[in-house]
């Protein structure tokens, strides 16, 4: 057991190191947002979800509270529910409360430590549901346990927005393969006025800035780099032609950092692109889902039309 854990963490470390080095040697510099989510990053993200400016979480929660009974009706009976990127369990509880047909729940998250406590809580509250957490990166190779019922996916929070549209289509098409005969319930943030979007990623308390900078803090702890967090600034803005928020870390001065034996020079004002968060129209997202092999079905919107939840059915091939 010890040896396996050690091997796993060694592998994980080299993966982060490789990805960070490759991203920082790329022009323009860019690092996948999936590396935000160590223990601290996951905690900061949960704080973001509570921020007054960050409307997606509370809007989606409100929609789940209001429409969960309709959503679970799309799913059928004897459901094997798989949640992709299940950091917290608040959202799935609405589905579990609304449907007695969910027999098994498989939360999947890259941050395994985060999943353990959440799963133990769920077991106490839903003793008749088999809770089988998986610490895995579902964007990479993933083997799901054999289905005991109809597989249904749950992918809330507009996490799909953090993928480039081509990658999003690829990921959705893999999901359509896993979920054949069932479908996917997915939350998608909508295009809206840029001021609302700007505020959501530039909160007054600076939590989003800390979340962004945590990438460098994590590198310092895990990889022994010496990034000075004071010498990088959080920058987030809406890019209307691409319908996405971009987050960057901007170097405040000329500086050099060493990583894996390489010297990385940062010119004052240069940036590392750390995240994109794409926003969709309902029709635009449905077209993407269709290209991925889903059949778009029901869609729910909040009253202010800020956020959407889609039921995409996955035809059997
Ligand atoms: C997880 N994801 C959908 C969030 C988003 O809005 O793109 C991550 C986030 N980044 C900054 N604030 C929140």
Coordinates of N, CA and C in Angstrom, one line a residue, residues 153-269:
X153 N -24.6 10.9 -16.5 CA -23.6 11.8 -16.1 C -24.1 13.1 -15.5
X154 N -23.3 13.7 -14.6 CA -23.7 15.0 -14.0 C -22.4 15.8 -14.1
X155 N -22.4 16.9 -14.8 CA -21.2 17.8 -15.0 C -21.7 19.2 -14.7
X156 N -21.8 19.6 -13.4 CA -22.3 20.9 -13.1 C -21.2 22.0 -13.1
X157 N -21.6 23.2 -12.8 CA -20.7 24.3 -12.5 C -20.1 25.0 -13.8
X158 N -20.5 24.6 -14.9 CA -19.9 25.1 -16.2 C -18.4 24.8 -16.3
X159 N -18.0 23.7 -15.7 CA -16.6 23.3 -15.9 C -16.3 23.0 -17.3
X160 N -17.3 22.7 -18.1 CA -17.0 22.5 -19.6 C -16.5 23.8 -20.2
X161 N -16.8 24.9 -19.6 CA -16.3 26.2 -20.1 C -14.8 26.4 -20.0
X162 N -14.2 25.6 -19.1 CA -12.7 25.7 -19.0 C -11.9 24.9 -20.0
X163 N -12.6 24.3 -20.9 CA -12.0 23.6 -22.1 C -12.1 24.4 -23.3
X164 N -11.1 24.4 -24.2 CA -11.2 25.0 -25.5 C -12.3 24.3 -26.2
X165 N -13.1 25.0 -27.0 CA -14.3 24.4 -27.7 C -13.9 23.0 -28.3
X166 N -12.8 22.9 -29.0 CA -12.5 21.6 -29.7 C -12.3 20.5 -28.6
X167 N -11.6 20.9 -27.5 CA -11.4 19.9 -26.4 C -12.7 19.6 -25.8
X168 N -13.6 20.6 -25.6 CA -14.9 20.4 -25.0 C -15.7 19.4 -25.8
X169 N -15.6 19.5 -27.1 CA -16.3 18.6 -28.0 C -15.8 17.2 -27.9
X170 N -14.4 17.1 -27.8 CA -13.8 15.8 -27.6 C -14.2 15.1 -26.3
X171 N -14.2 15.9 -25.3 CA -14.6 15.4 -24.0 C -16.0 14.9 -23.9
X172 N -16.9 15.8 -24.5 CA -18.3 15.5 -24.6 C -18.5 14.2 -25.4
X173 N -17.8 14.0 -26.4 CA -18.0 12.9 -27.3 C -17.6 11.6 -26.5
X174 N -16.5 11.7 -25.7 CA -16.1 10.5 -24.9 C -17.2 10.3 -23.9
X175 N -17.8 11.3 -23.3 CA -18.9 11.1 -22.3 C -20.1 10.5 -23.0
X176 N -20.4 10.9 -24.2 CA -21.6 10.3 -25.0 C -21.3 8.8 -25.1
X177 N -20.1 8.4 -25.3 CA -19.8 7.0 -25.4 C -20.0 6.3 -24.1
X178 N -19.5 6.9 -23.0 CA -19.7 6.2 -21.7 C -21.2 6.1 -21.3
X179 N -22.0 7.1 -21.7 CA -23.3 7.3 -21.2 C -24.4 6.7 -22.1
X180 N -24.0 6.0 -23.1 CA -25.0 5.5 -24.1 C -26.2 4.9 -23.5
X181 N -27.4 5.3 -24.0 CA -28.6 4.9 -23.5 C -29.2 5.8 -22.4
X182 N -28.3 6.5 -21.8 CA -28.7 7.5 -20.7 C -28.5 8.9 -21.2
X183 N -27.8 9.7 -20.4 CA -27.6 11.0 -20.9 C -26.7 11.8 -19.9
X184 N -26.6 13.1 -20.1 CA -25.7 14.0 -19.3 C -26.5 15.2 -18.9
X185 N -26.5 15.5 -17.6 CA -27.1 16.7 -17.1 C -25.9 17.7 -16.9
X186 N -25.9 18.8 -17.6 CA -24.7 19.6 -17.6 C -25.0 21.1 -17.4
X187 N -24.3 21.8 -16.5 CA -24.5 23.2 -16.3 C -23.5 24.0 -17.1
X188 N -24.1 25.0 -17.8 CA -23.3 25.8 -18.7 C -23.6 27.3 -18.5
X189 N -22.5 28.1 -18.3 CA -22.7 29.5 -18.1 C -23.0 30.2 -19.4
X190 N -23.8 31.2 -19.3 CA -24.3 31.9 -20.6 C -23.5 33.2 -20.9
X191 N -23.5 33.5 -22.1 CA -22.9 34.8 -22.5 C -23.9 35.9 -21.9
X192 N -23.3 37.0 -21.4 CA -24.1 38.0 -20.8 C -23.3 39.3 -20.8
X193 N -23.8 40.4 -20.1 CA -23.1 41.6 -20.2 C -21.7 41.5 -19.6
X194 N -20.7 42.1 -20.3 CA -19.3 41.9 -19.8 C -19.0 42.4 -18.4
X195 N -19.8 43.4 -17.9 CA -19.5 44.0 -16.6 C -19.8 42.9 -15.5
X196 N -20.9 42.1 -15.7 CA -21.2 41.1 -14.8 C -20.1 40.0 -14.8
X197 N -19.7 39.7 -16.0 CA -18.6 38.7 -16.1 C -17.3 39.2 -15.5
X198 N -17.0 40.4 -15.7 CA -15.7 41.0 -15.2 C -15.7 40.9 -13.7
X199 N -16.9 41.3 -13.1 CA -16.9 41.4 -11.6 C -16.8 39.9 -11.0
X200 N -17.4 38.9 -11.7 CA -17.3 37.6 -11.2 C -15.9 37.0 -11.1
X201 N -15.0 37.5 -11.9 CA -13.6 37.0 -11.9 C -12.6 38.1 -11.3
X202 N -13.2 39.2 -10.8 CA -12.3 40.2 -10.1 C -13.0 40.6 -8.8
X203 N -13.2 39.6 -7.9 CA -14.0 39.9 -6.7 C -13.2 40.9 -5.8
X204 N -14.0 41.6 -5.0 CA -13.5 42.7 -4.2 C -12.5 42.1 -3.1
X205 N -12.8 40.9 -2.6 CA -12.0 40.3 -1.6 C -10.7 39.7 -2.1
X206 N -10.5 39.6 -3.4 CA -9.3 39.1 -3.9 C -9.1 37.6 -3.8
X207 N -10.2 36.9 -3.6 CA -10.1 35.4 -3.5 C -9.7 34.8 -4.9
X208 N -10.3 35.3 -6.0 CA -10.0 34.8 -7.3 C -8.5 35.0 -7.6
X209 N -8.0 36.1 -7.1 CA -6.5 36.4 -7.3 C -5.7 35.4 -6.6
X210 N -6.1 35.1 -5.4 CA -5.3 34.0 -4.6 C -5.4 32.7 -5.3
X211 N -6.6 32.4 -5.8 CA -6.8 31.1 -6.5 C -5.9 31.0 -7.7
X212 N -5.8 32.1 -8.5 CA -4.9 32.2 -9.6 C -3.4 32.0 -9.2
X213 N -3.0 32.8 -8.2 CA -1.6 32.7 -7.7 C -1.3 31.4 -7.0
X214 N -2.3 30.7 -6.6 CA -2.0 29.4 -6.0 C -1.3 28.4 -6.9
X215 N -1.4 28.6 -8.2 CA -0.7 27.8 -9.1 C 0.8 27.9 -8.9
X216 N 1.3 29.1 -8.6 CA 2.7 29.3 -8.4 C 3.1 28.9 -7.0
X217 N 2.2 29.1 -6.0 CA 2.4 28.7 -4.6 C 2.6 27.1 -4.6
X218 N 1.7 26.5 -5.4 CA 1.7 25.0 -5.5 C 3.1 24.5 -6.1
X219 N 3.5 25.3 -7.1 CA 4.8 24.9 -7.7 C 5.9 25.1 -6.7
X220 N 5.9 26.1 -5.9 CA 6.9 26.3 -4.9 C 6.9 25.2 -3.9
X221 N 5.8 24.7 -3.5 CA 5.7 23.7 -2.5 C 6.1 22.3 -3.1
X222 N 5.5 22.0 -4.2 CA 5.6 20.7 -4.8 C 6.9 20.5 -5.6
X223 N 7.3 21.6 -6.3 CA 8.4 21.4 -7.2 C 9.7 22.1 -6.8
X224 N 9.6 22.9 -5.7 CA 10.8 23.6 -5.2 C 11.2 24.8 -6.0
X225 N 10.2 25.3 -6.8 CA 10.5 26.6 -7.5 C 10.5 27.8 -6.5
X226 N 11.0 28.9 -6.9 CA 11.0 30.1 -6.0 C 10.2 31.2 -6.7
X227 N 9.0 31.0 -7.1 CA 8.2 32.1 -7.6 C 7.9 33.0 -6.5
X228 N 8.1 34.3 -6.7 CA 7.7 35.3 -5.7 C 6.3 35.7 -6.0
X229 N 5.3 35.4 -5.2 CA 3.9 35.6 -5.5 C 3.6 37.1 -5.6
X230 N 4.4 37.9 -4.8 CA 4.2 39.4 -4.9 C 4.6 39.9 -6.2
X231 N 5.4 39.2 -7.0 CA 5.9 39.7 -8.3 C 5.0 39.3 -9.5
X232 N 3.9 38.7 -9.2 CA 2.9 38.3 -10.3 C 1.5 38.9 -9.9
X233 N 0.9 39.5 -10.9 CA -0.4 40.1 -10.7 C -1.5 39.3 -11.3
X234 N -2.7 39.1 -10.6 CA -3.8 38.5 -11.2 C -4.5 39.4 -12.2
X235 N -4.8 38.9 -13.4 CA -5.5 39.7 -14.4 C -6.6 38.8 -15.0
X236 N -7.8 39.3 -15.0 CA -9.0 38.6 -15.6 C -9.8 39.5 -16.4
X237 N -10.2 39.2 -17.6 CA -11.0 40.1 -18.5 C -11.8 39.2 -19.4
X238 N -12.9 39.9 -19.9 CA -13.7 39.2 -20.9 C -13.3 39.5 -22.3
X239 N -13.2 38.4 -23.1 CA -12.8 38.6 -24.5 C -14.0 38.3 -25.4
X240 N -14.7 39.4 -25.8 CA -16.0 39.2 -26.5 C -15.9 38.3 -27.8
X241 N -15.0 38.6 -28.7 CA -15.0 37.8 -29.9 C -14.9 36.3 -29.6
X242 N -14.1 35.9 -28.6 CA -14.0 34.5 -28.3 C -15.0 34.0 -27.2
X243 N -15.8 34.9 -26.7 CA -16.8 34.6 -25.7 C -16.2 33.9 -24.5
X244 N -15.1 34.4 -24.0 CA -14.5 33.8 -22.9 C -13.9 34.8 -21.9
X245 N -13.9 34.4 -20.6 CA -13.0 35.1 -19.7 C -11.6 34.5 -19.8
X246 N -10.6 35.4 -19.7 CA -9.3 34.9 -19.7 C -8.6 35.3 -18.4
X247 N -8.0 34.3 -17.7 CA -7.2 34.7 -16.5 C -5.7 34.5 -16.8
X248 N -5.0 35.5 -16.4 CA -3.5 35.5 -16.6 C -2.8 35.8 -15.3
X249 N -1.6 35.5 -15.2 CA -0.7 35.9 -14.2 C 0.4 36.8 -14.9
X250 N 0.4 38.1 -14.5 CA 1.3 39.0 -15.2 C 2.5 39.3 -14.4
X251 N 3.7 39.2 -15.0 CA 4.9 39.5 -14.3 C 5.0 41.0 -14.0
X252 N 5.3 41.3 -12.7 CA 5.4 42.8 -12.3 C 6.8 43.3 -12.6
X253 N 7.7 42.5 -12.9 CA 9.1 42.9 -13.1 C 9.8 41.9 -14.0
X254 N 11.0 42.3 -14.4 CA 11.9 41.3 -15.1 C 12.4 40.3 -14.0
X255 N 12.2 39.0 -14.3 CA 12.6 38.1 -13.2 C 12.9 36.7 -13.9
X256 N 13.7 35.9 -13.2 CA 14.1 34.6 -13.7 C 13.7 33.5 -12.6
X257 N 13.1 32.4 -13.0 CA 12.7 31.4 -12.1 C 13.3 30.1 -12.7
X258 N 13.8 29.2 -11.8 CA 14.3 27.9 -12.2 C 13.3 26.8 -12.0
X259 N 13.1 26.0 -13.0 CA 12.2 24.9 -12.9 C 12.8 23.7 -13.6
X260 N 12.9 22.6 -12.9 CA 13.5 21.3 -13.5 C 14.8 21.5 -14.3
X261 N 15.6 22.3 -13.7 CA 16.9 22.6 -14.3 C 16.9 23.6 -15.4
X262 N 15.8 24.2 -15.7 CA 15.7 25.2 -16.8 C 15.5 26.6 -16.2
X263 N 16.1 27.5 -16.9 CA 15.9 28.9 -16.5 C 14.8 29.5 -17.3
X264 N 13.8 30.1 -16.6 CA 12.7 30.7 -17.3 C 12.7 32.2 -17.0
X265 N 12.8 33.0 -18.1 CA 12.8 34.4 -17.9 C 11.5 35.1 -18.1
X266 N 11.1 35.9 -17.2 CA 9.8 36.6 -17.4 C 10.1 38.1 -17.5
X267 N 9.7 38.7 -18.7 CA 9.9 40.1 -18.9 C 8.7 40.8 -18.2
X268 N 9.0 42.0 -17.6 CA 8.0 42.8 -17.0 C 6.7 43.0 -17.9
X269 N 5.6 42.7 -17.4 CA 4.3 42.8 -18.2 C 4.0 41.6 -19.0

